PDB file of C-alpha atoms in Angstrom:
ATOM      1  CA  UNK A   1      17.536 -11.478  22.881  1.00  0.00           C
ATOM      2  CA  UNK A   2      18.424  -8.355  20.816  1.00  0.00           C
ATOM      3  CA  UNK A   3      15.755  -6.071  19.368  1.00  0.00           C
ATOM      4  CA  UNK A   4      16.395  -3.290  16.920  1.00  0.00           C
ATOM      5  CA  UNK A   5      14.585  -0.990  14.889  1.00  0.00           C
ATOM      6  CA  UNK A   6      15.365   0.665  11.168  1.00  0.00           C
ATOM      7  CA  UNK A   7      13.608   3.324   9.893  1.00  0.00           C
ATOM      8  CA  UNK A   8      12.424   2.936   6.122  1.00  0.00           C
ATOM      9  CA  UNK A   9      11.400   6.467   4.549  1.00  0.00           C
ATOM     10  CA  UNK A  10       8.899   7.076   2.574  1.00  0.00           C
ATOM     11  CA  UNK A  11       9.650   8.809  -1.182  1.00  0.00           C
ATOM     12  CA  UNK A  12       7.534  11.476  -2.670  1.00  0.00           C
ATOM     13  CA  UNK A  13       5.647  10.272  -6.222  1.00  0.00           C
ATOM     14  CA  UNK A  14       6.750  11.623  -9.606  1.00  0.00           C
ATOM     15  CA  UNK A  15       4.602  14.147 -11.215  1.00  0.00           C
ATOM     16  CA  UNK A  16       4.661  14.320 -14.984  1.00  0.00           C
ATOM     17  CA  UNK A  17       2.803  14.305 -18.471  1.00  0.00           C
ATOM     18  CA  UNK A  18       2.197  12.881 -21.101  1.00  0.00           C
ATOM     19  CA  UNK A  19       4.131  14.150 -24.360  1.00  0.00           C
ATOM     20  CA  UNK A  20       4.022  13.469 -27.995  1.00  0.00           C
ATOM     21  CA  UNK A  21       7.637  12.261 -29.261  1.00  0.00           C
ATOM     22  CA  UNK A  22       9.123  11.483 -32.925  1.00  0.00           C
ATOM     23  CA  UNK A  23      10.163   7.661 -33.056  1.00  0.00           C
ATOM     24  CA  UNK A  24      12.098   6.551 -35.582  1.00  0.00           C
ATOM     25  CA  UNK A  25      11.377   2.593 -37.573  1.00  0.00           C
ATOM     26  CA  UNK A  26      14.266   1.941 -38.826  1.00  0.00           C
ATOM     27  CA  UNK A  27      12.893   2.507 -42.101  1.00  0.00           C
ATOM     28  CA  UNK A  28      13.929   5.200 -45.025  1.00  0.00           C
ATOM     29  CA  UNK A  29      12.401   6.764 -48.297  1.00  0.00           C
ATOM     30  CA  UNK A  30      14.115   9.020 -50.583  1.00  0.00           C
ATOM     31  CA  UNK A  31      13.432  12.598 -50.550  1.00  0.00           C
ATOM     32  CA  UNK A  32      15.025  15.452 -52.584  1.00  0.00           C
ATOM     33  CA  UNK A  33      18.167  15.986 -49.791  1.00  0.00           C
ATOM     34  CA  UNK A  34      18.608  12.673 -49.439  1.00  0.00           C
ATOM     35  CA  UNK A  35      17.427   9.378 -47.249  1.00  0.00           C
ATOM     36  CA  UNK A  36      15.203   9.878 -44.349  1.00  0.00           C
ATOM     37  CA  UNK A  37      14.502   8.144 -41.983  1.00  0.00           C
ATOM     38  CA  UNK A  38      10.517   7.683 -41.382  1.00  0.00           C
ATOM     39  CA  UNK A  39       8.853   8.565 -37.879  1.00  0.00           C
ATOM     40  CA  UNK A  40       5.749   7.769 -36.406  1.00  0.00           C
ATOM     41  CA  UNK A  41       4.334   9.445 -33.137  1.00  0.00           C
ATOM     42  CA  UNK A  42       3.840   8.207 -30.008  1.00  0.00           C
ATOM     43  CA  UNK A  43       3.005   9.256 -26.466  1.00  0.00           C
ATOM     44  CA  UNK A  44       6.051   9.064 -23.656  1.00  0.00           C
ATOM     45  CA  UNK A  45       5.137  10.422 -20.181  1.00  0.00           C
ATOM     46  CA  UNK A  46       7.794  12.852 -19.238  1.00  0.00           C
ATOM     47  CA  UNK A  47       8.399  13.467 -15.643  1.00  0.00           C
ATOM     48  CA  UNK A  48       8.580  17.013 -14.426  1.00  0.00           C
ATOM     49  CA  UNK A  49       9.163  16.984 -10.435  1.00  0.00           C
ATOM     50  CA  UNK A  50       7.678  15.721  -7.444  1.00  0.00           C
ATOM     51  CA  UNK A  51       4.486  15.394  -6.182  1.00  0.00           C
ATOM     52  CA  UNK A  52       3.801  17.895  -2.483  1.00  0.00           C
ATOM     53  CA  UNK A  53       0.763  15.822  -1.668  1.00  0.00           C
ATOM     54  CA  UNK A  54       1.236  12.237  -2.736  1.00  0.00           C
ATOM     55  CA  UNK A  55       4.295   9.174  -1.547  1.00  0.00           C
ATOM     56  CA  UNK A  56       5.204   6.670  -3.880  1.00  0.00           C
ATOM     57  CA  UNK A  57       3.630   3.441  -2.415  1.00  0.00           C
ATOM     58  CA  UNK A  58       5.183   1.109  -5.124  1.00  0.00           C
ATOM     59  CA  UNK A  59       8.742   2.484  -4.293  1.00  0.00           C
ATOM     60  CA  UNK A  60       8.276   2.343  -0.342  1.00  0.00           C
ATOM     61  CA  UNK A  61       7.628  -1.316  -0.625  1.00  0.00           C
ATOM     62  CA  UNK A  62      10.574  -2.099  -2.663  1.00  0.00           C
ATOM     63  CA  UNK A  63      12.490   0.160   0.137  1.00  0.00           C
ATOM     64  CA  UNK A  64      10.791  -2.071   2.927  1.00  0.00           C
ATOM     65  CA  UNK A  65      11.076  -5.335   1.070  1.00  0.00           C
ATOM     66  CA  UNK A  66      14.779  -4.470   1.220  1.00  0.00           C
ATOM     67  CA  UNK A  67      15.105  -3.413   4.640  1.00  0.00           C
ATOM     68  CA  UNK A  68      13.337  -6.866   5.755  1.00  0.00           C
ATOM     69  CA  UNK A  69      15.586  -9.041   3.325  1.00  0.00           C
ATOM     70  CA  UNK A  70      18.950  -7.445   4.734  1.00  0.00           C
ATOM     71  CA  UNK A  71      17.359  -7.716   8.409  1.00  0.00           C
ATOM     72  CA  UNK A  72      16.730 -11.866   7.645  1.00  0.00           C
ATOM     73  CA  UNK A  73      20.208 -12.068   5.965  1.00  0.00           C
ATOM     74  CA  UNK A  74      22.066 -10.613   9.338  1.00  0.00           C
ATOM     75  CA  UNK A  75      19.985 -13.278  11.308  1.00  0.00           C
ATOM     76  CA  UNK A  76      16.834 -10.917  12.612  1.00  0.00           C
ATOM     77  CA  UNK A  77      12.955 -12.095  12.536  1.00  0.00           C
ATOM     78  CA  UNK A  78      10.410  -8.977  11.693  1.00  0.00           C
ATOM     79  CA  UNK A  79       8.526  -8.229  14.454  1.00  0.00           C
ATOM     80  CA  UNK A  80       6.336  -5.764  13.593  1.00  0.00           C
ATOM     81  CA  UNK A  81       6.303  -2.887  10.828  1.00  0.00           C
ATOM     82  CA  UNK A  82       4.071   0.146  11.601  1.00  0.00           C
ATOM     83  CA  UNK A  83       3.975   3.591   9.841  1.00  0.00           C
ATOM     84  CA  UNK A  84       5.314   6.609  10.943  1.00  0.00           C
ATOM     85  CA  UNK A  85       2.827   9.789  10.711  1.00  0.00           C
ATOM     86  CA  UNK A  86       3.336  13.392   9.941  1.00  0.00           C
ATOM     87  CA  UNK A  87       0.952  16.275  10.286  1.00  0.00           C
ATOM     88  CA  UNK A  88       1.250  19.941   9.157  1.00  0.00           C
ATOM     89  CA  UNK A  89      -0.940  22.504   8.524  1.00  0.00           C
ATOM     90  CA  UNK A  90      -1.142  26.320   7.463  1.00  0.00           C
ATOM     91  CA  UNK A  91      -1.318  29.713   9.533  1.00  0.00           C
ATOM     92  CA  UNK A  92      -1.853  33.060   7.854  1.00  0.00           C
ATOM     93  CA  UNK A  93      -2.156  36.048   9.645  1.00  0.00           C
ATOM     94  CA  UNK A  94      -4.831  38.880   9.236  1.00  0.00           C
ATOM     95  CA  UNK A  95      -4.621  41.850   9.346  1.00  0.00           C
ATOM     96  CA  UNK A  96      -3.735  43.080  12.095  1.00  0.00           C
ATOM     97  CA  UNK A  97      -1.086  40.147  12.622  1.00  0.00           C
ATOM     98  CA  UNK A  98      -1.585  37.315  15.293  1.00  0.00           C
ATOM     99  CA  UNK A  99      -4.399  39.022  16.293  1.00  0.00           C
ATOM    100  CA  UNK A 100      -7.897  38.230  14.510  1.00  0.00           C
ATOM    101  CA  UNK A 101      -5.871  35.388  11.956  1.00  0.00           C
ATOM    102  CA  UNK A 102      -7.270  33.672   9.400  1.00  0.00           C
ATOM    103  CA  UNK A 103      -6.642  30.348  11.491  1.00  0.00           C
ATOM    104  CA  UNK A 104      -4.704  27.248  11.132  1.00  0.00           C
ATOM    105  CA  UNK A 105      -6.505  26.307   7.596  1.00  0.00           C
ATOM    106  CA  UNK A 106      -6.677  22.598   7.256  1.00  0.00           C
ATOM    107  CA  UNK A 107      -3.966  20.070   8.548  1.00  0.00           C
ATOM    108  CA  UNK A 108      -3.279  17.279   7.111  1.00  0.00           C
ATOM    109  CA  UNK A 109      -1.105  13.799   7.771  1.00  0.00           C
ATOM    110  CA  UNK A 110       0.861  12.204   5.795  1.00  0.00           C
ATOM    111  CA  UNK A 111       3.125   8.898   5.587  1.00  0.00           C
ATOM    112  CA  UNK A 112       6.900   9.646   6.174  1.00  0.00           C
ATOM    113  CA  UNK A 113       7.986   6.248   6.344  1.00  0.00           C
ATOM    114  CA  UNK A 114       7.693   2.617   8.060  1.00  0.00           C
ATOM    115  CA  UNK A 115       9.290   1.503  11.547  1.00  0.00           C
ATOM    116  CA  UNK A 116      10.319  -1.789  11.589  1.00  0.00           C
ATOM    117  CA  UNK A 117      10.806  -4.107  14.607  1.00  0.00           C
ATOM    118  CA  UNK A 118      12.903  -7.023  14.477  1.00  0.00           C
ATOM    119  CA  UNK A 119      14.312  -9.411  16.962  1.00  0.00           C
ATOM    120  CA  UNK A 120      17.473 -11.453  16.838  1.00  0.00           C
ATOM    121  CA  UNK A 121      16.944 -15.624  16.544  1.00  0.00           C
TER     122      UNK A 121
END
């Protein structure tokens, strides 16, 4: 029997806004330079970058659910699928440098990805 493991990693969420766009609806009216074209508004959320605190959970299980489906096609059963941790934290020094710090601050974990164990049938 042949075991192996792939690691899956997990994706940071997008971060955005929404924003108030011009759409066009196909329709025109005559104005004094001419036909244009009328527009109506709508919101569109606009992505601006990447979250620092949050994964994207819907995107990690597309990632996994493709992970498993090439591990069945190449003839291996999931055995198990576990996440993988991460911890960090913040240390600022005082005044006088290392010596009477500020402290650690609060640590935190987060996900960084998903182990999975499969077996060969």
């Amino acid at each position: 029997m042949r075991n192996i493991t792939v690691f899956v990693p997990a994706k940071p969420k997008p971060i955005g806004k929404n924003k108030t766009v011009k759409v066009g609806t196909g329709q025109y009216k005559d104005g004094f330079f001419g036909q244009k074209e009328i527009t109506t508004k709508e919101e569109k959320w606009e992505q601006t970058g990447w979250s620092d605190k949050e994964i994207d959970g819907y995107q990690l299980q597309e990632d996994l659910q493709v992970a498993i489906n090439d591990l069945n096609n190449d003839g291996f059963e999931v055995v198990s699928v576990s996440p993988i941790t991460s911890g960090n934290y913040n240390w600022e020094k005082g005044p006088q440098g290392n010596i009477g710090g500020y402290g650690y601050g609060y640590g935190y974990s987060y996900t960084e990805g998903m182990l999975i164990v499969a077996k060969k049938v």
